[in-house]
PDB file of N, CA and C in Angstrom:
ATOM      1  N   GLU A 707      95.879  49.366 126.121  1.00 59.00           N
ATOM      2  CA  GLU A 707      96.815  49.216 124.595  1.00 59.00           C
ATOM      3  C   GLU A 707      94.792  49.561 124.381  1.00 59.00           C
ATOM      4  N   VAL A 708      93.273  49.482 124.843  1.00 63.00           N
ATOM      5  CA  VAL A 708      92.354  49.266 124.413  1.00 63.00           C
ATOM      6  C   VAL A 708      92.178  51.013 124.545  1.00 63.00           C
ATOM      7  N   LYS A 709      91.926  51.965 125.205  1.00 62.00           N
ATOM      8  CA  LYS A 709      91.860  53.032 125.196  1.00 62.00           C
ATOM      9  C   LYS A 709      92.899  53.953 124.375  1.00 62.00           C
ATOM     10  N   THR A 710      94.654  53.198 123.996  1.00 67.00           N
ATOM     11  CA  THR A 710      94.762  53.816 123.163  1.00 67.00           C
ATOM     12  C   THR A 710      94.568  53.894 121.924  1.00 67.00           C
ATOM     13  N   TYR A 711      94.067  52.445 121.028  1.00 67.00           N
ATOM     14  CA  TYR A 711      93.492  52.549 120.138  1.00 67.00           C
ATOM     15  C   TYR A 711      91.989  52.938 119.948  1.00 67.00           C
ATOM     16  N   ILE A 712      91.002  53.457 121.406  1.00 66.00           N
ATOM     17  CA  ILE A 712      89.825  54.091 120.929  1.00 66.00           C
ATOM     18  C   ILE A 712      90.878  55.489 120.790  1.00 66.00           C
ATOM     19  N   GLY A 713      91.210  55.817 121.570  1.00 64.00           N
ATOM     20  CA  GLY A 713      91.991  57.461 121.353  1.00 64.00           C
ATOM     21  C   GLY A 713      92.426  57.816 119.894  1.00 64.00           C
ATOM     22  N   ILE A 714      93.198  57.082 119.479  1.00 66.00           N
ATOM     23  CA  ILE A 714      94.098  56.753 117.639  1.00 66.00           C
ATOM     24  C   ILE A 714      92.159  56.898 116.399  1.00 66.00           C
ATOM     25  N   LEU A 715      91.311  56.425 116.788  1.00 67.00           N
ATOM     26  CA  LEU A 715      89.736  56.759 115.862  1.00 67.00           C
ATOM     27  C   LEU A 715      89.680  57.646 116.877  1.00 67.00           C
ATOM     28  N   LEU A 716      89.244  57.887 117.510  1.00 65.00           N
ATOM     29  CA  LEU A 716      88.240  59.080 117.734  1.00 65.00           C
ATOM     30  C   LEU A 716      89.797  60.853 117.041  1.00 65.00           C
ATOM     31  N   MET A 717      90.807  60.530 117.744  1.00 65.00           N
ATOM     32  CA  MET A 717      91.349  61.602 116.865  1.00 65.00           C
ATOM     33  C   MET A 717      91.675  61.815 115.491  1.00 65.00           C
ATOM     34  N   ALA A 718      91.861  60.192 114.556  1.00 67.00           N
ATOM     35  CA  ALA A 718      91.250  59.844 113.298  1.00 67.00           C
ATOM     36  C   ALA A 718      89.996  61.260 113.325  1.00 67.00           C
ATOM     37  N   LEU A 719      89.130  60.367 113.189  1.00 64.00           N
ATOM     38  CA  LEU A 719      87.917  60.854 113.144  1.00 64.00           C
ATOM     39  C   LEU A 719      87.549  62.605 113.474  1.00 64.00           C
ATOM     40  N   ALA A 720      88.873  62.982 114.527  1.00 60.00           N
ATOM     41  CA  ALA A 720      88.305  64.309 114.840  1.00 60.00           C
ATOM     42  C   ALA A 720      89.378  65.787 113.561  1.00 60.00           C
ATOM     43  N   ALA A 721      89.936  64.530 112.842  1.00 67.00           N
ATOM     44  CA  ALA A 721      90.511  65.575 111.808  1.00 67.00           C
ATOM     45  C   ALA A 721      90.095  65.839 110.016  1.00 67.00           C
ATOM     46  N   GLN A 722      88.758  65.211 111.086  1.00 88.00           N
ATOM     47  CA  GLN A 722      87.685  64.347 109.096  1.00 88.00           C
ATOM     48  C   GLN A 722      86.971  65.665 109.310  1.00 88.00           C
ATOM     49  N   VAL A 723      86.566  65.918 111.308  1.00 90.00           N
ATOM     50  CA  VAL A 723      85.079  67.400 110.948  1.00 90.00           C
ATOM     51  C   VAL A 723      85.775  68.509 110.938  1.00 90.00           C
ATOM     52  N   LEU A 724      84.814  69.511 110.144  1.00 93.00           N
ATOM     53  CA  LEU A 724      85.051  69.991 109.566  1.00 93.00           C
ATOM     54  C   LEU A 724      84.279  71.216 110.758  1.00 93.00           C
ATOM     55  N   ARG A 725      85.908  72.456 111.719  1.00 94.00           N
ATOM     56  CA  ARG A 725      83.878  73.528 111.603  1.00 94.00           C
ATOM     57  C   ARG A 725      83.470  74.350 110.687  1.00 94.00           C
ATOM     58  N   PHE A 726      82.564  75.305 111.478  1.00 95.00           N
ATOM     59  CA  PHE A 726      81.753  75.812 110.016  1.00 95.00           C
ATOM     60  C   PHE A 726      82.840  77.123 109.232  1.00 95.00           C
ATOM     61  N   ASN A 727      83.472  76.920 110.356  1.00 95.00           N
ATOM     62  CA  ASN A 727      84.701  78.945 110.048  1.00 95.00           C
ATOM     63  C   ASN A 727      85.658  78.190 108.219  1.00 95.00           C
ATOM     64  N   THR A 728      85.928  77.286 108.830  1.00 95.00           N
ATOM     65  CA  THR A 728      86.936  76.193 107.847  1.00 95.00           C
ATOM     66  C   THR A 728      86.399  75.053 106.817  1.00 95.00           C
ATOM     67  N   VAL A 729      84.479  75.578 106.622  1.00 96.00           N
ATOM     68  CA  VAL A 729      83.681  74.809 105.545  1.00 96.00           C
ATOM     69  C   VAL A 729      84.106  76.330 104.631  1.00 96.00           C
ATOM     70  N   CYS A 730      83.034  77.450 105.104  1.00 97.00           N
ATOM     71  CA  CYS A 730      82.436  78.651 104.626  1.00 97.00           C
ATOM     72  C   CYS A 730      83.959  79.054 104.161  1.00 97.00           C
ATOM     73  N   SER A 731      85.275  79.036 104.823  1.00 96.00           N
ATOM     74  CA  SER A 731      86.534  79.285 103.403  1.00 96.00           C
ATOM     75  C   SER A 731      87.231  79.141 102.535  1.00 96.00           C
ATOM     76  N   ARG A 732      86.188  77.198 102.544  1.00 94.00           N
ATOM     77  CA  ARG A 732      86.624  76.554 101.378  1.00 94.00           C
ATOM     78  C   ARG A 732      85.496  76.780 100.683  1.00 94.00           C
ATOM     79  N   MET A 733      84.705  77.207 101.327  1.00 96.00           N
ATOM     80  CA  MET A 733      83.589  77.183 100.294  1.00 96.00           C
ATOM     81  C   MET A 733      83.189  78.884  99.971  1.00 96.00           C
ATOM     82  N   ASP A 734      83.989  79.478  99.856  1.00 97.00           N
ATOM     83  CA  ASP A 734      84.061  81.303 100.519  1.00 97.00           C
ATOM     84  C   ASP A 734      82.912  81.404  99.855  1.00 97.00           C
ATOM     85  N   ILE A 735      82.104  80.999 100.841  1.00 97.00           N
ATOM     86  CA  ILE A 735      80.566  81.820 101.462  1.00 97.00           C
ATOM     87  C   ILE A 735      81.277  81.882 102.877  1.00 97.00           C
ATOM     88  N   SER A 736      80.230  82.995 103.680  1.00 98.00           N
ATOM     89  CA  SER A 736      79.158  83.056 104.886  1.00 98.00           C
ATOM     90  C   SER A 736      78.487  81.734 105.606  1.00 98.00           C
ATOM     91  N   ARG A 737      78.134  82.140 106.150  1.00 97.00           N
ATOM     92  CA  ARG A 737      77.491  81.278 107.674  1.00 97.00           C
ATOM     93  C   ARG A 737      76.733  81.533 107.172  1.00 97.00           C
ATOM     94  N   SER A 738      76.037  81.939 107.035  1.00 98.00           N
ATOM     95  CA  SER A 738      74.185  82.430 106.228  1.00 98.00           C
ATOM     96  C   SER A 738      74.267  81.477 105.627  1.00 98.00           C
ATOM     97  N   THR A 739      74.723  81.583 104.588  1.00 98.00           N
ATOM     98  CA  THR A 739      74.284  80.557 103.963  1.00 98.00           C
ATOM     99  C   THR A 739      75.028  79.172 103.395  1.00 98.00           C
ATOM    100  N   LEU A 740      75.926  78.659 104.552  1.00 98.00           N
ATOM    101  CA  LEU A 740      76.251  77.689 104.454  1.00 98.00           C
ATOM    102  C   LEU A 740      75.496  76.989 105.972  1.00 98.00           C
ATOM    103  N   HIS A 741      74.350  78.061 106.337  1.00 97.00           N
ATOM    104  CA  HIS A 741      73.011  76.870 107.096  1.00 97.00           C
ATOM    105  C   HIS A 741      71.536  77.382 106.379  1.00 97.00           C
ATOM    106  N   ARG A 742      71.663  78.057 105.189  1.00 98.00           N
ATOM    107  CA  ARG A 742      71.111  77.526 104.376  1.00 98.00           C
ATOM    108  C   ARG A 742      70.746  76.514 103.932  1.00 98.00           C
ATOM    109  N   ILE A 743      72.379  75.690 102.916  1.00 98.00           N
ATOM    110  CA  ILE A 743      73.106  74.773 102.427  1.00 98.00           C
ATOM    111  C   ILE A 743      72.358  73.282 103.218  1.00 98.00           C
ATOM    112  N   ILE A 744      72.523  73.549 104.790  1.00 97.00           N
ATOM    113  CA  ILE A 744      72.326  72.645 105.031  1.00 97.00           C
ATOM    114  C   ILE A 744      70.756  72.614 105.849  1.00 97.00           C
ATOM    115  N   LYS A 745      70.171  73.966 106.136  1.00 97.00           N
ATOM    116  CA  LYS A 745      68.932  73.868 105.992  1.00 97.00           C
ATOM    117  C   LYS A 745      68.308  73.308 104.597  1.00 97.00           C
ATOM    118  N   ALA A 746      68.355  73.563 103.111  1.00 97.00           N
ATOM    119  CA  ALA A 746      68.105  72.513 102.372  1.00 97.00           C
ATOM    120  C   ALA A 746      68.802  71.468 102.658  1.00 97.00           C
ATOM    121  N   GLY A 747      69.467  70.931 103.408  1.00 96.00           N
ATOM    122  CA  GLY A 747      69.694  69.780 103.389  1.00 96.00           C
ATOM    123  C   GLY A 747      70.980  69.383 102.349  1.00 96.00           C
ATOM    124  N   GLY A 748      71.483  69.708 102.056  1.00 96.00           N
ATOM    125  CA  GLY A 748      72.934  69.643 101.268  1.00 96.00           C
ATOM    126  C   GLY A 748      74.280  69.355 101.897  1.00 96.00           C
ATOM    127  N   LEU A 749      73.980  69.614 102.458  1.00 96.00           N
ATOM    128  CA  LEU A 749      75.084  69.187 104.186  1.00 96.00           C
ATOM    129  C   LEU A 749      75.174  69.101 105.373  1.00 96.00           C
ATOM    130  N   LYS A 750      75.178  67.920 105.889  1.00 94.00           N
ATOM    131  CA  LYS A 750      74.514  66.901 106.720  1.00 94.00           C
ATOM    132  C   LYS A 750      75.665  67.787 108.643  1.00 94.00           C
ATOM    133  N   THR A 751      75.604  68.172 109.382  1.00 94.00           N
ATOM    134  CA  THR A 751      75.736  68.223 110.735  1.00 94.00           C
ATOM    135  C   THR A 751      76.183  67.107 111.513  1.00 94.00           C
ATOM    136  N   VAL A 752      77.481  67.673 112.103  1.00 89.00           N
ATOM    137  CA  VAL A 752      78.015  65.992 113.362  1.00 89.00           C
ATOM    138  C   VAL A 752      78.021  67.012 114.633  1.00 89.00           C
ATOM    139  N   LYS A 753      77.282  66.229 115.541  1.00 90.00           N
ATOM    140  CA  LYS A 753      77.167  67.577 117.035  1.00 90.00           C
ATOM    141  C   LYS A 753      78.542  67.014 117.719  1.00 90.00           C
ATOM    142  N   LEU A 754      79.055  68.085 118.064  1.00 85.00           N
ATOM    143  CA  LEU A 754      80.054  67.703 118.429  1.00 85.00           C
ATOM    144  C   LEU A 754      81.037  67.769 120.273  1.00 85.00           C
ATOM    145  N   SER A 755      79.551  68.449 120.692  1.00 87.00           N
ATOM    146  CA  SER A 755      79.227  68.668 122.105  1.00 87.00           C
ATOM    147  C   SER A 755      78.078  69.350 122.071  1.00 87.00           C
ATOM    148  N   SER A 756      77.935  69.942 122.876  1.00 90.00           N
ATOM    149  CA  SER A 756      76.302  71.032 124.108  1.00 90.00           C
ATOM    150  C   SER A 756      75.598  71.625 122.887  1.00 90.00           C
ATOM    151  N   ARG A 757      77.189  72.923 122.468  1.00 91.00           N
ATOM    152  CA  ARG A 757      77.154  74.183 121.647  1.00 91.00           C
ATOM    153  C   ARG A 757      78.153  74.062 120.192  1.00 91.00           C
ATOM    154  N   ALA A 758      78.693  72.724 120.816  1.00 91.00           N
ATOM    155  CA  ALA A 758      79.461  72.423 118.985  1.00 91.00           C
ATOM    156  C   ALA A 758      79.498  72.123 117.566  1.00 91.00           C
ATOM    157  N   VAL A 759      79.069  72.138 116.551  1.00 93.00           N
ATOM    158  CA  VAL A 759      79.258  70.867 115.967  1.00 93.00           C
ATOM    159  C   VAL A 759      79.494  71.342 114.490  1.00 93.00           C
ATOM    160  N   GLY A 760      80.420  70.176 113.526  1.00 93.00           N
ATOM    161  CA  GLY A 760      80.908  70.006 111.868  1.00 93.00           C
ATOM    162  C   GLY A 760      80.156  70.048 110.956  1.00 93.00           C
ATOM    163  N   ILE A 761      80.894  69.266 110.275  1.00 94.00           N
ATOM    164  CA  ILE A 761      80.873  68.714 108.894  1.00 94.00           C
ATOM    165  C   ILE A 761      81.746  67.773 108.430  1.00 94.00           C
ATOM    166  N   LEU A 762      81.420  67.226 107.973  1.00 90.00           N
ATOM    167  CA  LEU A 762      82.705  65.317 107.821  1.00 90.00           C
ATOM    168  C   LEU A 762      83.179  66.325 106.627  1.00 90.00           C
ATOM    169  N   GLU A 763      84.892  66.710 106.728  1.00 89.00           N
ATOM    170  CA  GLU A 763      85.066  67.175 105.518  1.00 89.00           C
ATOM    171  C   GLU A 763      84.691  66.142 104.474  1.00 89.00           C
ATOM    172  N   ALA A 764      84.189  64.419 104.290  1.00 85.00           N
ATOM    173  CA  ALA A 764      83.958  63.951 102.965  1.00 85.00           C
ATOM    174  C   ALA A 764      82.694  63.858 102.426  1.00 85.00           C
ATOM    175  N   ASP A 765      81.583  64.164 103.572  1.00 90.00           N
ATOM    176  CA  ASP A 765      80.312  65.421 103.249  1.00 90.00           C
ATOM    177  C   ASP A 765      80.931  66.700 102.399  1.00 90.00           C
ATOM    178  N   LEU A 766      81.284  67.240 102.844  1.00 92.00           N
ATOM    179  CA  LEU A 766      81.105  68.618 102.447  1.00 92.00           C
ATOM    180  C   LEU A 766      82.257  68.046 100.643  1.00 92.00           C
ATOM    181  N   ILE A 767      82.468  67.122 100.459  1.00 89.00           N
ATOM    182  CA  ILE A 767      83.992  67.121  98.839  1.00 89.00           C
ATOM    183  C   ILE A 767      82.633  66.572  97.904  1.00 89.00           C
ATOM    184  N   ALA A 768      82.297  64.949  98.706  1.00 89.00           N
ATOM    185  CA  ALA A 768      80.330  64.729  98.817  1.00 89.00           C
ATOM    186  C   ALA A 768      79.127  66.399  97.728  1.00 89.00           C
ATOM    187  N   TYR A 769      79.914  66.811  98.306  1.00 94.00           N
ATOM    188  CA  TYR A 769      78.137  68.373  98.207  1.00 94.00           C
ATOM    189  C   TYR A 769      79.002  68.790  97.166  1.00 94.00           C
ATOM    190  N   LEU A 770      80.579  69.047  97.570  1.00 93.00           N
ATOM    191  CA  LEU A 770      81.256  69.771  95.476  1.00 93.00           C
ATOM    192  C   LEU A 770      81.222  69.502  95.212  1.00 93.00           C
ATOM    193  N   GLU A 771      81.330  67.842  94.785  1.00 91.00           N
ATOM    194  CA  GLU A 771      80.652  67.382  93.402  1.00 91.00           C
ATOM    195  C   GLU A 771      79.592  67.132  93.116  1.00 91.00           C
ATOM    196  N   ARG A 772      79.576  67.412  94.190  1.00 92.00           N
ATOM    197  CA  ARG A 772      78.383  67.299  93.751  1.00 92.00           C
ATOM    198  C   ARG A 772      77.080  68.683  92.316  1.00 92.00           C
ATOM    199  N   VAL A 773      77.611  69.342  93.597  1.00 89.00           N
ATOM    200  CA  VAL A 773      77.140  70.849  92.856  1.00 89.00           C
ATOM    201  C   VAL A 773      78.022  71.622  91.327  1.00 89.00           C
TER     202      VAL A 773
END
């Protein structure tokens, strides 16, 4: 039961993490512009694996409301 609960929590979290291409599409910007926003501190990234990062959907919504 604990493994099932943890799996459900991880799936819920994963649904809230957006990959760069999705973020770029939603913001209608290029990947290089997204990298500039991240470097300037506008958005935080979440490490998904050794080579993959994402952005929390809640952080993206908050950023878009600030801009």
